[in-house]
Coordinates of C-alpha atoms and ligand atoms in Angstrom, one line a residue:
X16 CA 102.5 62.4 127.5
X17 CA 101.2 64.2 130.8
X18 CA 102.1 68.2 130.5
X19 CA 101.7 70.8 132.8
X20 CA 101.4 74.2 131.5
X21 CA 101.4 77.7 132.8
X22 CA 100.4 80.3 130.7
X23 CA 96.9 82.2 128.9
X24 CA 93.9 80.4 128.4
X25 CA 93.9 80.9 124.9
X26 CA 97.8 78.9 124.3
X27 CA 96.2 76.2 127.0
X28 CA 93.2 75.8 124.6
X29 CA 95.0 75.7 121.4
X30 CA 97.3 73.0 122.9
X31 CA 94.6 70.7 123.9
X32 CA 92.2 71.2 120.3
X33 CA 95.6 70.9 118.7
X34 CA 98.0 67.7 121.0
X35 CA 95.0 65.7 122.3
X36 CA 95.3 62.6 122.5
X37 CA 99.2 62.8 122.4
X38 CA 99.6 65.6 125.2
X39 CA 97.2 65.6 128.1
X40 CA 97.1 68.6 130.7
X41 CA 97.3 67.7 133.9
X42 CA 97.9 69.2 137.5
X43 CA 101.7 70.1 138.0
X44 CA 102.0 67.2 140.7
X45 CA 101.1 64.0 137.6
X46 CA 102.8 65.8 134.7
X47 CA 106.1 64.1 133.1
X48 CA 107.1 67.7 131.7
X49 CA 105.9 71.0 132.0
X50 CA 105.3 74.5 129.2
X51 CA 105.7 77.9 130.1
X52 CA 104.6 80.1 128.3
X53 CA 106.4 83.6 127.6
X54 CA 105.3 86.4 126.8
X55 CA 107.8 89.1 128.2
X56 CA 110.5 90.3 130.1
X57 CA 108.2 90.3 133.3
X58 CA 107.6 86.0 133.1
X59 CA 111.2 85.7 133.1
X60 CA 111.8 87.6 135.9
X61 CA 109.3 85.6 138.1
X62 CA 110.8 82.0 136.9
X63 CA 113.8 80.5 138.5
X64 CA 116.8 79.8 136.4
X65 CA 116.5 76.0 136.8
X66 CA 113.4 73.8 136.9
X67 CA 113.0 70.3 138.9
X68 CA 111.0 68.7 135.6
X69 CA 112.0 68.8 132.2
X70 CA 110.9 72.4 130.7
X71 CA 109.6 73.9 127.6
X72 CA 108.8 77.5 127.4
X73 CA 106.9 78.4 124.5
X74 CA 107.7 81.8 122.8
X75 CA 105.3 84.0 122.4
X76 CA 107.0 87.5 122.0
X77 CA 109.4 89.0 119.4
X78 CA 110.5 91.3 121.8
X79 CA 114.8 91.4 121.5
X80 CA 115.5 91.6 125.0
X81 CA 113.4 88.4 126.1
X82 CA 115.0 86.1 123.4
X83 CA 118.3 87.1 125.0
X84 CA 117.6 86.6 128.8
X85 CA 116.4 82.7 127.6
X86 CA 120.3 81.9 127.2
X87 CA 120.6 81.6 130.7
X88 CA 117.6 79.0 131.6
X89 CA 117.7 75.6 131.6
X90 CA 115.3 74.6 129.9
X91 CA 115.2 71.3 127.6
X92 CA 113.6 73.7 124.4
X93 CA 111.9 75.9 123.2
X94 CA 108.7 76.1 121.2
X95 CA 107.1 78.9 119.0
X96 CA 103.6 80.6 118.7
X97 CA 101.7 79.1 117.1
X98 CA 103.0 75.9 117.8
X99 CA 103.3 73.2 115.0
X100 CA 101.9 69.6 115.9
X101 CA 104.6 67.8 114.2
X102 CA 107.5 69.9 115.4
X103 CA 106.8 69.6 118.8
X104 CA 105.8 65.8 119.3
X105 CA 109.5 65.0 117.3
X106 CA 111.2 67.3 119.7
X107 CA 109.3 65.3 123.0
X108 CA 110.1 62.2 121.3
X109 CA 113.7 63.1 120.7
X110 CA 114.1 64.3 124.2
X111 CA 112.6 61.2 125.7
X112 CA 115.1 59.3 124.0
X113 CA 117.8 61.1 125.7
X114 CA 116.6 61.1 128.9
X115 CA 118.6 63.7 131.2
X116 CA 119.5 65.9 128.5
X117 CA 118.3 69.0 130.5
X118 CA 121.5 71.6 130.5
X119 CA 121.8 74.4 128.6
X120 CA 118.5 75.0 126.5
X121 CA 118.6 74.0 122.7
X122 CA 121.2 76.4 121.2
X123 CA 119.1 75.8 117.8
X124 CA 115.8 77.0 119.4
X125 CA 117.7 80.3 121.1
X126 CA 119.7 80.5 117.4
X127 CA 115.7 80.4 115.8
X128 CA 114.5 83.0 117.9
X129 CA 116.7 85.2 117.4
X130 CA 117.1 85.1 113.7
X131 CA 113.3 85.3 114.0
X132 CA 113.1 88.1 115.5
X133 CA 115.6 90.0 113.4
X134 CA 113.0 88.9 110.7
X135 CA 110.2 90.7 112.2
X136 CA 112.4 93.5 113.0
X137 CA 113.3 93.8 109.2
X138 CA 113.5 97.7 108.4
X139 CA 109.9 98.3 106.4
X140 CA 110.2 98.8 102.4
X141 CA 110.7 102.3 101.1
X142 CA 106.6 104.2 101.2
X143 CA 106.5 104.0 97.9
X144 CA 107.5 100.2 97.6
X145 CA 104.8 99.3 100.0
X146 CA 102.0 101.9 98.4
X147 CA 103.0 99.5 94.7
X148 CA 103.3 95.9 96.8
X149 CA 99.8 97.1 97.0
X150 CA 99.1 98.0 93.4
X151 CA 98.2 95.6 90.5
X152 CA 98.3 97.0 87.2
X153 CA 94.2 97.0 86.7
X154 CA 94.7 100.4 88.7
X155 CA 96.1 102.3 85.6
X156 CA 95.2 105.9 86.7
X157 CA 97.2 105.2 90.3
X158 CA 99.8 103.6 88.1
X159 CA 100.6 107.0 86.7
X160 CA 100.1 108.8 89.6
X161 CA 103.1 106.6 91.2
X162 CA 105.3 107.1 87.8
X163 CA 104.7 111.2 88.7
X164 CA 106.1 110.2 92.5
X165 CA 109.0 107.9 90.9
X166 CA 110.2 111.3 89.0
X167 CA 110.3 113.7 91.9
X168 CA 112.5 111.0 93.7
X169 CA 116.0 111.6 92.5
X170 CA 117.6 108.4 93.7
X171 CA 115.2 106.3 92.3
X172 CA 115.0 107.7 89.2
X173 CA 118.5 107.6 88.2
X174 CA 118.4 104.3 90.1
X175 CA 115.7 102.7 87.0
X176 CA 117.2 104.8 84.2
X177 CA 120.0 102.8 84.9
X178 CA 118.7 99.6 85.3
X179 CA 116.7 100.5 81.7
X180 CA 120.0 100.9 80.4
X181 CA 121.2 97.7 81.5
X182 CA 121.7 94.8 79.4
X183 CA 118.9 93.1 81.0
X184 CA 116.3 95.4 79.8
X185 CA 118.1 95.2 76.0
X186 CA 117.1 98.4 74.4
X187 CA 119.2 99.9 71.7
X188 CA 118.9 103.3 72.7
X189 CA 119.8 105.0 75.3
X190 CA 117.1 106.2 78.0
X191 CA 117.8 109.4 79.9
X192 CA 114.1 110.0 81.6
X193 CA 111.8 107.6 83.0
X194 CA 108.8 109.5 80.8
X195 CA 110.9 107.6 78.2
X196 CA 111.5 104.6 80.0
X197 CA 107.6 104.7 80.0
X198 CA 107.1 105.2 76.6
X199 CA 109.4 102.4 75.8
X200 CA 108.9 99.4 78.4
X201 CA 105.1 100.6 79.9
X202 CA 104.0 102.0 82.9
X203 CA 103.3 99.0 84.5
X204 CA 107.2 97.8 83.5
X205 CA 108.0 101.0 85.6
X206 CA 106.6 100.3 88.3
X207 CA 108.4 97.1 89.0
X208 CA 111.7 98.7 88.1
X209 CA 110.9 100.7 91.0
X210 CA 110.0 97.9 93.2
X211 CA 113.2 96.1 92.1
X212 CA 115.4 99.1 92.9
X213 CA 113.5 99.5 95.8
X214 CA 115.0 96.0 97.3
X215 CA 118.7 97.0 96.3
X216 CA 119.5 97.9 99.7
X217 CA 118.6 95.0 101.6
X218 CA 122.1 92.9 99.7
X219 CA 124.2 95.8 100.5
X220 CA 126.5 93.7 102.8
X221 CA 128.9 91.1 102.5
X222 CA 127.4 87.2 101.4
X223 CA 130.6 85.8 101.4
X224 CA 128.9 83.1 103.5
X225 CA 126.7 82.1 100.5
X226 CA 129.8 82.4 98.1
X227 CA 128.4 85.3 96.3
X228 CA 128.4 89.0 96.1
X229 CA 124.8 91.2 97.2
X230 CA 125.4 92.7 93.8
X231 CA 124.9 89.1 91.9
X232 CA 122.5 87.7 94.3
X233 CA 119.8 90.9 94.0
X234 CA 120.6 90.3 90.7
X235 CA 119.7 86.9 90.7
X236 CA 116.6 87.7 92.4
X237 CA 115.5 90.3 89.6
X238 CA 116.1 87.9 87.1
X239 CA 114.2 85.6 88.9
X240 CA 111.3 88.5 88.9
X241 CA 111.5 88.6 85.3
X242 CA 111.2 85.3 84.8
X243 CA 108.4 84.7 86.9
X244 CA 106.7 87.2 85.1
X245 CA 107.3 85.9 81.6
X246 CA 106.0 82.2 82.7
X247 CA 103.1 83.8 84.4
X248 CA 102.0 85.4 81.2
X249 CA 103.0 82.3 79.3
X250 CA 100.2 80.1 81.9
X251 CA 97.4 82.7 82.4
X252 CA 99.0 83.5 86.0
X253 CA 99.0 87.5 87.5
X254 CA 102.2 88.6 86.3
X255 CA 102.6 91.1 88.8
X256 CA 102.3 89.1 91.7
X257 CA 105.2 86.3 90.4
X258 CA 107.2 89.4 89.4
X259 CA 107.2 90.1 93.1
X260 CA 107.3 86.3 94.8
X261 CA 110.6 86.4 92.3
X262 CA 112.0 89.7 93.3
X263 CA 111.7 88.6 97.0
X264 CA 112.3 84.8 96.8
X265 CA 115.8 85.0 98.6
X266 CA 115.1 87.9 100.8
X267 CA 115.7 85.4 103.4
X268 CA 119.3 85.1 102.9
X269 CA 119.6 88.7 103.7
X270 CA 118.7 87.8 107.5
X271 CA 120.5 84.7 107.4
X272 CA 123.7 85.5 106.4
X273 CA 124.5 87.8 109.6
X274 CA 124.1 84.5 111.4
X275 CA 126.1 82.1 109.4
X276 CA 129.6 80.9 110.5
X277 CA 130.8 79.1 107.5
X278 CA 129.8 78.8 104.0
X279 CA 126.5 77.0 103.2
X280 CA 125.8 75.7 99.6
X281 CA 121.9 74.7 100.5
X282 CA 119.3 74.9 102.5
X283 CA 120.2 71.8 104.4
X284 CA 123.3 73.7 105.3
X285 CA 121.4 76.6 106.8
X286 CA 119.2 74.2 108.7
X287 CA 122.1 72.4 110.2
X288 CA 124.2 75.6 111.1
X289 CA 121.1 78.0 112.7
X290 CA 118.0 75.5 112.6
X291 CA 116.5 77.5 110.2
X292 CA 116.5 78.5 106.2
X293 CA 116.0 81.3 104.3
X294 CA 112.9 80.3 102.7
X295 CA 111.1 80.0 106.1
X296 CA 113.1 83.1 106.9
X297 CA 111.4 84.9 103.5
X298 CA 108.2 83.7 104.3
X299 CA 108.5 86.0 107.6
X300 CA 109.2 88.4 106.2
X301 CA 107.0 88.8 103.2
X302 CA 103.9 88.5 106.2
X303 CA 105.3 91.3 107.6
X304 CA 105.3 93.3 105.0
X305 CA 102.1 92.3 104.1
X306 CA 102.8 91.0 100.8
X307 CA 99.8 87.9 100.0
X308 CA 99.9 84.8 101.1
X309 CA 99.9 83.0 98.3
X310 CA 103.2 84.3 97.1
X311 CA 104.6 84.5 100.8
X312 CA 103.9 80.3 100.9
X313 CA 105.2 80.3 97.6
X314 CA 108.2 81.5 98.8
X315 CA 108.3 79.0 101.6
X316 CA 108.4 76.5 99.1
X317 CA 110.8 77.4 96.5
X318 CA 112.9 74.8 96.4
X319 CA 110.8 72.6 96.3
X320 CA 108.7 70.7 93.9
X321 CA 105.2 70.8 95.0
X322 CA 102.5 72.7 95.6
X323 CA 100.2 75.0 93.6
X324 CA 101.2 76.8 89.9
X325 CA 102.2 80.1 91.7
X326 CA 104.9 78.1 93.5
X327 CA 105.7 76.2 91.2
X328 CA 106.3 79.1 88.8
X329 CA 108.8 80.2 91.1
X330 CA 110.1 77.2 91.9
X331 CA 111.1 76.7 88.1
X332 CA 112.3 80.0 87.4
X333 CA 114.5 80.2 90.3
X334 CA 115.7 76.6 89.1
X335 CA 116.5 77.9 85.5
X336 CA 117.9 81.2 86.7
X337 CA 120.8 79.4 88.7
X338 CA 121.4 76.1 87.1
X339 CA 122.8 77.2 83.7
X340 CA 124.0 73.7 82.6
X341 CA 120.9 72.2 83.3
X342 CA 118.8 75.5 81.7
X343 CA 117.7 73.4 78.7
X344 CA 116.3 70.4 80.7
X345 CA 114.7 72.3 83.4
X346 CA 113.0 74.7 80.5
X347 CA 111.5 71.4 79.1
X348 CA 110.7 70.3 83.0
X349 CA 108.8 73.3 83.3
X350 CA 107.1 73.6 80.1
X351 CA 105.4 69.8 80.8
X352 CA 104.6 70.8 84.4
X353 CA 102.4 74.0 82.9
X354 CA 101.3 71.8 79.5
X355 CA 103.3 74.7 77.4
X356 CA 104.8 74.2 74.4
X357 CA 108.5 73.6 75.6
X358 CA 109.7 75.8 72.1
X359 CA 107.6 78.6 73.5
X360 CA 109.2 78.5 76.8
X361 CA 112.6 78.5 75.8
X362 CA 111.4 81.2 73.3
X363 CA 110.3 83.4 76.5
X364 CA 113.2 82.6 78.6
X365 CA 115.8 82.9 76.4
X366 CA 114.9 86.3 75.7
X367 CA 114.2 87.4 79.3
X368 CA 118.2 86.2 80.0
X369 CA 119.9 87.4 77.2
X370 CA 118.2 90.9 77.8
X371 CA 116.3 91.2 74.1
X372 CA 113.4 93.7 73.7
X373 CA 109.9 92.3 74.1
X374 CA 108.0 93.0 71.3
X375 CA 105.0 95.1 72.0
Ligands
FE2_83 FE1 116.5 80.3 97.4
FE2_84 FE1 117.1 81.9 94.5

């Protein structure tokens, strides 16, 4: 296909190391369809509303104010930077298909960007959430240095002494200070407790559109945490790091749902409403707050079953977190996929759910 393409050297570049031989550019005056590329409010300005050959532009800003003004082009779609092969020759081929389909711009693309950039516009985690995304629990001396910062902060505290007091952490006595919450669970145990506290505030709205309440699905996502943890210590796997690929898993749906019309009961649904799901939207999000890739693709992928043990860790715990009828079969899934005895597993899980005391 013969493509024109206005834009930086470095997009023009990309597209031809990346498209040849499917995409050739070529002089406006041979090309079948043309790119433009965006990246501000000051492009925009300079094109005209409608174009004489069919038009991409290709997003390359997050900046609010330009993903509105694209509503009123007509343009056939819209790509993203950096721009994905695959995605981009369907979308031609599609078009071509339906030849005079230029109107009003793809409502999906527009829908995309904007629930993108809501993603990169996230509010940042708490300071002391990002200092600890930061910390593994080799660091012990910084590890009690952050326990000391957890104590002068009042909210947070009585935020963990509560969740210690929980039935998911099981103890049989009360805790009143998180010196004993220390003493009891571990520093390190601590630490996530604060992490997980720390992510209470992004599900305090309504999910009515995912049929759930913020309060059970942050739930769900901290016993996800724990159970990512447990497996990871089960298969030789940094617990720490699942702990927080589980904690943030759905983080997506907290974007999503302030986009959603109707109720969704999958991904698929998501996709087909706002061209989009919440574990692409989590994977956004966990790059901008820096968290590692591994556990951001992890995220990506964790519904589905593939890819390397850290997703696949979470892909089984988030599994046998939700599916209670099916607990006992997707315990045995798991402990063949990681070569564990399956008793073990359900040993390991079935405390981690019903809330008993780890023995240490
Ligand atoms: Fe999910
Ligand atoms: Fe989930």
């Amino acid at each position: 296909m013969k493509v024109s393409f206005v834009g930086s050297d470095k997009t023009k570049t990309g597209i031809v190391l990346e498209f040849s031989p499917d995409l050739a550019i070529v002089p406006k005056e041979e090309a079948e369809i043309q790119f433009v590329e965006i990246t501000g409010a000051e492009i925009l300005a300079k094109l005209p509303k409608t174009f004489a050959m069919p038009t991409y532009f290709i997003l390359n800003t997050k900046e609010k104010s330009v993903i509105e003004k694209i509503k009123v082009f007509k343009i056939n779609g819209l790509f993203f930077v950096p721009l994905k092969k695959d995605d981009v020759l369907k979308k031609l081929k599609l078009a071509a298909g339906h030849e005079g389909t230029q109107g009003d711009g793809d409502s999906y693309d527009i829908m995309r960007a904007k629930i993108i950039a809501k993603a990169e516009n996230i509010p940042a985690l708490p300071d002391l959430a990002r200092d600890l995304v930061k910390l593994t629990r080799q660091d012990n001396s910084q590890l009690k240095d952050f326990v000391e910062k957890i104590k002068q902060d009042q909210g947070l505290s009585s935020k963990i002494i509560k969740l210690v007091n929980s039935p998911f952490y099981g103890l049989r006595k009360e805790v009143a200070s998180i010196d004993r919450a220390t003493v009891l669970l571990g520093v390190n145990t601590v630490k996530n407790l604060a992490l997980a506290v720390s992510t209470e505030l992004y599900y305090n709205k309504n999910f009515a559109m995912y049929k759930v309440s913020g309060q059970k699905l942050w739930e769900h996502c901290f016993a996800v945490a724990r159970l990512c943890e447990g497996i990871a210590k089960l298969v030789g796997e940094d617990e720490d790091s699942l702990y927080l690929a589980g904690l943030m898993h759905d983080m997506g749906k907290t974007i999503l749902v302030d986009f959603l019309v109707k109720e969704v009961s999958d991904m698929a649904e998501e996709t087909e409403q706002l061209g989009i799901n919440h574990a692409e939207v989590g994977e956004l999000i966990l790059n901008k707050w820096a968290v590692a890739k591994p556990l951001t693709e992890a995220v990506r992928k964790h519904h589905e079953r593939m890819g390397d043990k850290i997703s696949q860790i979470l892909y089984f715990a988030n599994l046998i977190e939700i599916d209670e009828e099916e607990r006992e079969k997707n315990i045995e899934l798991a402990a063949e996929a990681f070569n564990i005895d399956s008793g073990e597993m359900a040993s390991v899980i079935g405390k981690i759910l019903s809330g008993q005391p780890e023995d240490n």
